[in-house]
Coordinates of C-alpha atoms and ligand atoms in Angstrom, one line a residue:
M171 CA 29.7 -41.2 -22.6
R172 CA 32.8 -42.8 -21.2
I173 CA 33.7 -42.1 -17.6
F174 CA 37.0 -42.9 -15.8
G175 CA 36.1 -43.5 -12.1
I176 CA 38.5 -43.1 -9.1
E177 CA 37.7 -44.5 -5.6
S178 CA 40.1 -44.1 -2.6
S179 CA 37.8 -43.5 0.4
C180 CA 39.3 -46.2 2.7
D181 CA 41.7 -49.1 2.1
E182 CA 41.0 -49.7 -1.6
T183 CA 42.6 -47.8 -4.4
A184 CA 40.4 -48.4 -7.5
C185 CA 40.0 -47.1 -11.0
A186 CA 37.4 -48.2 -13.6
V187 CA 36.0 -47.2 -17.0
V188 CA 32.3 -47.4 -17.5
D189 CA 30.3 -46.4 -20.6
N190 CA 27.0 -44.5 -20.3
G191 CA 26.8 -45.5 -16.6
I192 CA 25.8 -49.1 -17.5
K193 CA 28.6 -50.8 -19.4
H194 CA 31.6 -52.0 -17.4
V195 CA 34.7 -51.7 -19.6
C196 CA 37.5 -52.3 -17.2
S197 CA 38.4 -52.1 -13.5
V198 CA 41.5 -52.3 -11.3
I199 CA 41.6 -52.5 -7.5
A200 CA 44.6 -52.5 -5.1
T201 CA 44.0 -52.9 -1.4
S202 CA 46.0 -52.3 1.9
K203 CA 43.6 -54.7 3.8
D204 CA 46.5 -57.1 4.7
F205 CA 48.4 -54.4 6.5
H206 CA 45.3 -53.5 8.7
E207 CA 44.7 -57.2 9.4
K208 CA 48.1 -57.3 11.0
T209 CA 47.3 -54.4 13.3
G210 CA 43.7 -55.6 14.0
G211 CA 42.1 -52.4 12.7
I212 CA 42.5 -49.8 10.1
V213 CA 45.4 -47.3 10.7
P214 CA 44.4 -44.2 8.7
E215 CA 48.0 -43.1 8.2
I216 CA 48.9 -46.5 6.7
A217 CA 45.8 -46.5 4.5
A218 CA 46.7 -43.0 3.2
R219 CA 50.4 -44.0 2.5
K220 CA 49.2 -47.1 0.6
Q221 CA 46.9 -44.9 -1.4
V222 CA 49.8 -42.7 -2.4
E223 CA 51.8 -45.8 -3.3
F224 CA 49.0 -47.5 -5.4
I225 CA 47.3 -44.6 -7.1
V226 CA 49.6 -44.1 -10.1
P227 CA 50.1 -47.8 -10.9
V228 CA 46.3 -48.4 -10.6
I229 CA 45.6 -45.5 -13.0
E230 CA 48.3 -46.8 -15.5
Q231 CA 47.0 -50.4 -15.2
T232 CA 43.4 -49.3 -15.9
L233 CA 44.5 -47.4 -19.0
K234 CA 46.5 -50.4 -20.2
E235 CA 43.4 -52.6 -19.7
L236 CA 41.3 -50.1 -21.7
M237 CA 43.9 -50.2 -24.5
E238 CA 43.9 -54.0 -24.6
K239 CA 40.1 -54.4 -24.3
E240 CA 39.5 -52.0 -27.2
S241 CA 42.6 -52.8 -29.2
L242 CA 43.7 -49.1 -29.0
P243 CA 47.2 -48.5 -30.3
S244 CA 48.4 -46.1 -27.6
M245 CA 47.7 -44.8 -24.2
E246 CA 46.9 -41.4 -25.8
D247 CA 44.1 -43.1 -27.7
A248 CA 42.8 -44.6 -24.5
I249 CA 42.8 -41.2 -22.8
D250 CA 41.2 -39.6 -25.8
S251 CA 38.3 -42.0 -25.6
I252 CA 37.4 -40.8 -22.1
D253 CA 34.8 -38.0 -21.8
A254 CA 34.9 -37.3 -18.0
I255 CA 36.4 -38.3 -14.7
G256 CA 34.3 -39.2 -11.6
V257 CA 35.8 -39.2 -8.2
T258 CA 34.7 -40.1 -4.6
V259 CA 34.8 -37.0 -2.5
G260 CA 33.4 -38.6 0.7
P261 CA 32.6 -40.0 3.1
G262 CA 35.8 -41.8 4.2
L263 CA 39.2 -41.3 5.7
I264 CA 40.5 -37.8 4.9
G265 CA 44.0 -38.9 4.0
S266 CA 42.8 -41.6 1.7
L267 CA 40.2 -39.5 0.0
L268 CA 42.6 -36.7 -0.6
V269 CA 44.9 -39.0 -2.7
G270 CA 42.1 -39.9 -5.1
I271 CA 40.8 -36.3 -5.3
E272 CA 44.2 -34.8 -6.0
A273 CA 45.0 -37.5 -8.6
A274 CA 41.6 -36.9 -10.2
K275 CA 42.1 -33.1 -10.3
T276 CA 45.6 -33.5 -11.8
L277 CA 44.2 -35.9 -14.5
S278 CA 41.3 -33.5 -15.2
Y279 CA 43.7 -30.7 -15.7
L280 CA 46.2 -32.7 -17.8
W281 CA 43.6 -34.5 -19.9
D282 CA 41.3 -31.5 -20.2
K283 CA 38.3 -33.5 -19.1
P284 CA 35.5 -32.4 -16.7
L285 CA 35.6 -33.7 -13.1
I286 CA 32.4 -35.0 -11.5
P287 CA 32.3 -35.3 -7.6
V288 CA 30.6 -38.5 -6.4
N289 CA 29.1 -39.3 -3.0
H290 CA 30.5 -42.8 -2.1
L291 CA 27.2 -43.9 -0.4
V292 CA 25.1 -43.0 -3.4
G293 CA 27.7 -44.6 -5.5
H294 CA 27.2 -48.0 -3.8
L295 CA 23.6 -48.1 -5.0
Y296 CA 24.7 -47.5 -8.6
A297 CA 26.4 -50.9 -8.7
N298 CA 22.9 -52.1 -9.6
F299 CA 22.9 -50.2 -12.9
V300 CA 26.1 -51.7 -14.3
D301 CA 25.7 -54.7 -16.7
A302 CA 22.2 -55.1 -15.2
E303 CA 19.9 -57.9 -16.2
K304 CA 16.8 -55.7 -15.8
E305 CA 16.2 -52.0 -16.0
V306 CA 15.9 -50.1 -12.7
L307 CA 12.5 -48.3 -12.6
F308 CA 11.9 -45.4 -10.2
P309 CA 10.6 -44.8 -7.6
A310 CA 12.7 -47.2 -5.7
I311 CA 13.7 -47.9 -2.1
G312 CA 17.4 -47.9 -1.5
L313 CA 19.0 -49.9 1.4
L314 CA 22.6 -49.0 1.9
V315 CA 24.5 -51.3 4.2
S316 CA 28.2 -50.7 4.5
G317 CA 31.0 -50.7 7.0
G318 CA 30.2 -47.2 8.2
H319 CA 26.6 -46.6 7.2
T320 CA 23.1 -48.1 7.2
D321 CA 20.5 -45.9 5.5
L322 CA 17.1 -46.4 4.0
V323 CA 16.1 -43.9 1.3
L324 CA 13.3 -43.3 -1.1
I325 CA 14.8 -42.7 -4.6
K326 CA 12.3 -40.7 -6.7
D327 CA 14.8 -40.3 -9.6
H328 CA 18.5 -39.8 -10.1
G329 CA 19.7 -37.3 -7.6
N330 CA 16.3 -37.0 -6.0
F331 CA 16.3 -38.8 -2.7
E332 CA 14.2 -38.6 0.4
Y333 CA 15.8 -39.8 3.7
L334 CA 13.7 -42.4 5.5
G335 CA 16.0 -43.5 8.3
G336 CA 19.3 -44.9 9.3
T337 CA 21.4 -46.3 12.1
L338 CA 21.5 -44.5 15.4
D339 CA 24.8 -46.1 16.4
D340 CA 26.8 -48.9 14.7
A341 CA 26.4 -49.6 11.0
A342 CA 25.4 -53.1 10.0
G343 CA 28.9 -53.9 8.7
E344 CA 30.5 -52.5 11.8
A345 CA 28.2 -54.7 14.0
F346 CA 29.2 -57.8 12.0
D347 CA 32.9 -56.9 12.2
K348 CA 32.8 -56.0 16.0
T349 CA 30.9 -59.2 16.8
A350 CA 33.3 -61.3 14.7
R351 CA 36.1 -59.8 16.9
L352 CA 34.2 -60.7 20.1
L353 CA 33.8 -64.2 18.8
G354 CA 37.5 -64.4 18.1
L355 CA 37.0 -65.0 14.4
S356 CA 39.0 -62.0 13.1
K357 CA 40.3 -58.7 14.3
Y358 CA 39.6 -56.8 11.1
L359 CA 36.6 -57.1 8.7
G360 CA 35.5 -60.4 10.2
A361 CA 31.9 -60.3 8.7
V362 CA 32.7 -62.8 6.0
L363 CA 34.2 -65.3 8.5
L364 CA 31.2 -64.7 10.8
S365 CA 28.8 -65.6 7.9
K366 CA 30.9 -68.7 7.1
S367 CA 30.8 -69.8 10.7
A368 CA 27.0 -69.2 10.8
S369 CA 26.6 -71.4 7.7
L370 CA 28.1 -74.3 9.6
C371 CA 25.5 -74.1 12.4
T372 CA 23.0 -77.0 12.6
D373 CA 21.7 -76.2 16.1
N374 CA 18.8 -73.8 16.2
T375 CA 18.3 -73.7 20.0
L376 CA 19.5 -70.1 20.1
I377 CA 17.3 -68.8 17.2
G378 CA 15.1 -65.9 18.3
K379 CA 17.0 -65.5 21.6
L380 CA 18.9 -62.3 20.7
P381 CA 17.0 -59.0 20.4
R382 CA 15.8 -57.7 17.0
P383 CA 16.5 -54.0 17.9
M384 CA 13.8 -51.5 16.9
I385 CA 12.0 -54.1 14.7
D386 CA 8.5 -53.2 16.0
Q387 CA 9.0 -49.4 16.0
D388 CA 7.1 -47.5 13.4
N389 CA 10.1 -45.7 11.9
F390 CA 13.0 -46.6 9.6
N391 CA 15.8 -46.3 12.1
F392 CA 18.2 -49.0 13.2
S393 CA 20.4 -49.7 16.2
F394 CA 22.9 -52.5 16.2
S395 CA 25.2 -51.7 19.2
G396 CA 22.9 -53.4 21.8
L397 CA 23.0 -56.5 19.7
K398 CA 26.8 -56.6 20.0
T399 CA 26.5 -56.1 23.7
A400 CA 24.0 -59.0 24.0
V401 CA 26.4 -61.2 22.1
K402 CA 29.1 -60.2 24.6
R403 CA 26.9 -61.2 27.5
L404 CA 26.1 -64.5 25.9
I405 CA 29.8 -65.3 25.4
D406 CA 30.5 -64.4 29.1
T407 CA 27.6 -66.3 30.6
S408 CA 27.0 -69.4 28.3
S409 CA 28.9 -72.0 26.4
F410 CA 27.2 -71.9 23.0
P411 CA 29.6 -72.7 20.2
V412 CA 30.8 -69.8 18.0
D413 CA 28.8 -71.1 14.9
V414 CA 25.5 -71.1 16.9
I415 CA 26.1 -67.5 18.2
S416 CA 27.2 -66.4 14.7
C417 CA 24.0 -67.8 13.2
E418 CA 21.7 -66.2 15.7
F419 CA 23.5 -62.8 15.4
Q420 CA 23.3 -62.9 11.6
E421 CA 19.6 -63.9 11.8
A422 CA 18.9 -60.9 14.1
V423 CA 20.6 -58.3 11.9
V424 CA 19.1 -59.6 8.7
A425 CA 15.6 -59.8 10.3
V426 CA 15.7 -56.1 11.2
L427 CA 17.1 -55.0 7.8
V428 CA 14.6 -57.0 5.9
S429 CA 11.6 -56.0 8.1
K430 CA 12.3 -52.3 7.9
T431 CA 12.9 -52.4 4.2
L432 CA 9.7 -54.3 3.5
N433 CA 7.8 -51.7 5.7
A434 CA 9.3 -48.9 3.6
L435 CA 8.3 -50.6 0.3
E436 CA 4.8 -51.0 1.6
K437 CA 4.4 -47.5 3.1
Y438 CA 5.6 -45.7 0.0
E439 CA 4.0 -48.2 -2.4
V440 CA 7.2 -48.8 -4.2
K441 CA 7.9 -51.7 -6.5
T442 CA 11.7 -51.5 -6.9
L443 CA 14.4 -52.2 -4.3
L444 CA 18.1 -51.4 -4.7
L445 CA 20.6 -52.9 -2.3
G446 CA 24.1 -51.5 -1.9
G447 CA 27.2 -51.6 0.3
G448 CA 29.6 -54.2 1.5
V449 CA 26.9 -56.0 3.6
S450 CA 24.9 -56.7 0.4
A451 CA 27.5 -59.5 -0.1
N452 CA 25.8 -61.3 2.8
A453 CA 24.2 -64.5 1.5
L454 CA 21.4 -64.6 4.1
L455 CA 20.4 -61.0 3.4
R456 CA 20.5 -61.7 -0.3
S457 CA 18.4 -64.8 -0.1
R458 CA 15.8 -63.4 2.4
L459 CA 15.3 -60.3 0.3
T460 CA 15.0 -62.4 -2.9
Q461 CA 12.4 -64.5 -1.3
E462 CA 10.4 -61.6 0.3
C463 CA 10.5 -59.5 -2.9
S464 CA 9.4 -62.4 -5.1
N465 CA 6.4 -63.0 -2.8
R466 CA 5.5 -59.3 -3.2
D467 CA 6.2 -58.8 -6.9
I468 CA 9.0 -56.3 -6.1
S469 CA 11.8 -55.9 -8.6
L470 CA 14.9 -56.5 -6.5
H471 CA 18.3 -55.3 -7.7
I472 CA 21.3 -56.7 -5.8
P473 CA 24.9 -56.0 -7.0
P474 CA 27.0 -58.9 -8.2
L475 CA 29.5 -59.9 -5.4
S476 CA 32.3 -58.3 -7.3
L477 CA 30.6 -54.9 -7.0
C478 CA 29.4 -55.1 -3.4
T479 CA 32.6 -53.9 -1.7
D480 CA 34.5 -50.8 -2.6
N481 CA 35.5 -50.3 -6.3
A482 CA 35.4 -47.5 -8.9
V483 CA 32.9 -49.1 -11.3
Y484 CA 29.9 -47.8 -9.4
I485 CA 31.6 -44.4 -8.9
A486 CA 31.9 -44.0 -12.7
S487 CA 28.2 -45.1 -13.0
A488 CA 27.0 -42.7 -10.3
A489 CA 29.0 -39.9 -12.0
F490 CA 27.2 -40.5 -15.3
F491 CA 23.8 -40.4 -13.8
N492 CA 24.5 -37.5 -11.4
P493 CA 26.6 -35.1 -13.5
V494 CA 27.4 -32.2 -11.2
E495 CA 29.1 -29.4 -13.0
K496 CA 31.8 -27.9 -10.9
D497 CA 35.1 -26.3 -11.5
I498 CA 38.0 -28.4 -10.2
S499 CA 38.9 -25.7 -7.8
E500 CA 35.5 -26.0 -6.1
I501 CA 35.7 -29.8 -5.6
E502 CA 36.6 -30.6 -2.1
V503 CA 37.0 -33.6 0.2
N504 CA 34.2 -34.2 2.7
P505 CA 35.0 -37.1 5.1
S506 CA 31.7 -36.9 6.9
L507 CA 29.4 -36.7 3.8
G508 CA 25.9 -38.3 4.5
I509 CA 23.8 -40.0 1.9
M510 CA 21.6 -36.9 1.5
D511 CA 24.5 -34.5 1.1
R512 CA 25.0 -33.0 -2.3
F513 CA 27.9 -30.8 -3.5
Ligands
KG4_764 O1 30.8 -50.8 1.5 P1 32.1 -51.3 2.0 O2 33.0 -52.1 1.1 O3 33.0 -50.2 2.7 C1 32.4 -49.1 3.2 O4 32.0 -48.2 2.4 O5 32.2 -49.1 4.5 O6 31.6 -52.2 3.2 C2 32.5 -53.0 4.0 C3 31.7 -53.7 5.1 C4 32.6 -54.2 6.2 O7 32.0 -53.9 7.4 C5 32.5 -55.7 5.9 O8 32.8 -56.5 6.9 C6 31.1 -55.9 5.4 O9 30.9 -54.8 4.5 N1 30.9 -57.1 4.7 C7 29.9 -58.0 5.0 C8 30.1 -59.1 4.2 N2 31.1 -58.9 3.3 C9 31.6 -57.6 3.6 N3 29.0 -58.0 6.0 C10 28.2 -59.1 6.1 N4 28.3 -60.2 5.4 C11 29.2 -60.3 4.4 N5 29.3 -61.3 3.6
ZN765 ZN1 31.9 -48.5 0.5

């Protein structure tokens, strides 16, 4: 079954074609990130306008890539080869989401193909199913770490999740970005620069000095906003270089994420771990989890870097494995959808 995926939840406009939820055929992404960098934060109105500007060219380009890839003679042949459309319905910015959903509804009507609503957060975890080196075996623990969410779930099967815990305040990605801003590294999405700065650090005098929030609590919740405040205090009262603070901040976030995840694997006696969301691009998180999982004989699934941040490949995959049957008139945007919310 071939699915055409559409993702427009924030500042990326993306379409992709995936076969049977596992084979990546083609993918196109346009982003308005540069505009938000200029203003030092996302402006929802601009993000939505850029979605409107990008959506048709991205759809067209994806169909062209499909034609080329499969040597199809016309765009009609490319469209004929598609069985269904999957679209992100939330969470995200309402204006951005609406552009993708209305485009998807129009295509569903025009092409006469079913439309499958997808939860963006669940979608992130499906990046692990595409062109995977090894099969994902359930039950699994899912750690979703994105810009707006940090959630731990027990995945019993496709569409069968149990919520274990999540952040009580800032998401992991948000904490990285806000701390990067405090450190003067970048005003918008500075996590990557913060990690780069941390990798330059050769001085470990600060290691262990920042709090590891909630690490010893017997639950699966997180809290990252205090950590950011502790960094602020450090900046105001000490003269540690940026790379030294970056390194200790990253150590603290990763320590908490890894510790809680290992506790969940142990408590639920689960042997599979799925990582997902933009923060799964973080090299320290990837290497710590790889090390800890190999020590415990846990099958770890980490998306390739190209599938960590927002794209439509995992949306198409999630649509295949979670085929919700709904009439297009019943498919609605939900900006505040949580990881456990269904349609
Ligand atoms: O999943 P995503 O692309 O968008 C949301 O659905 O939120 O995640 C974006 C988040 C941003 O906060 C970004 O700064 C963070 O992922 N991120 C990283 C890294 N690369 C992206 N955080 C830590 N280390 C990275 N290397
Ligand atoms: Zn995302």
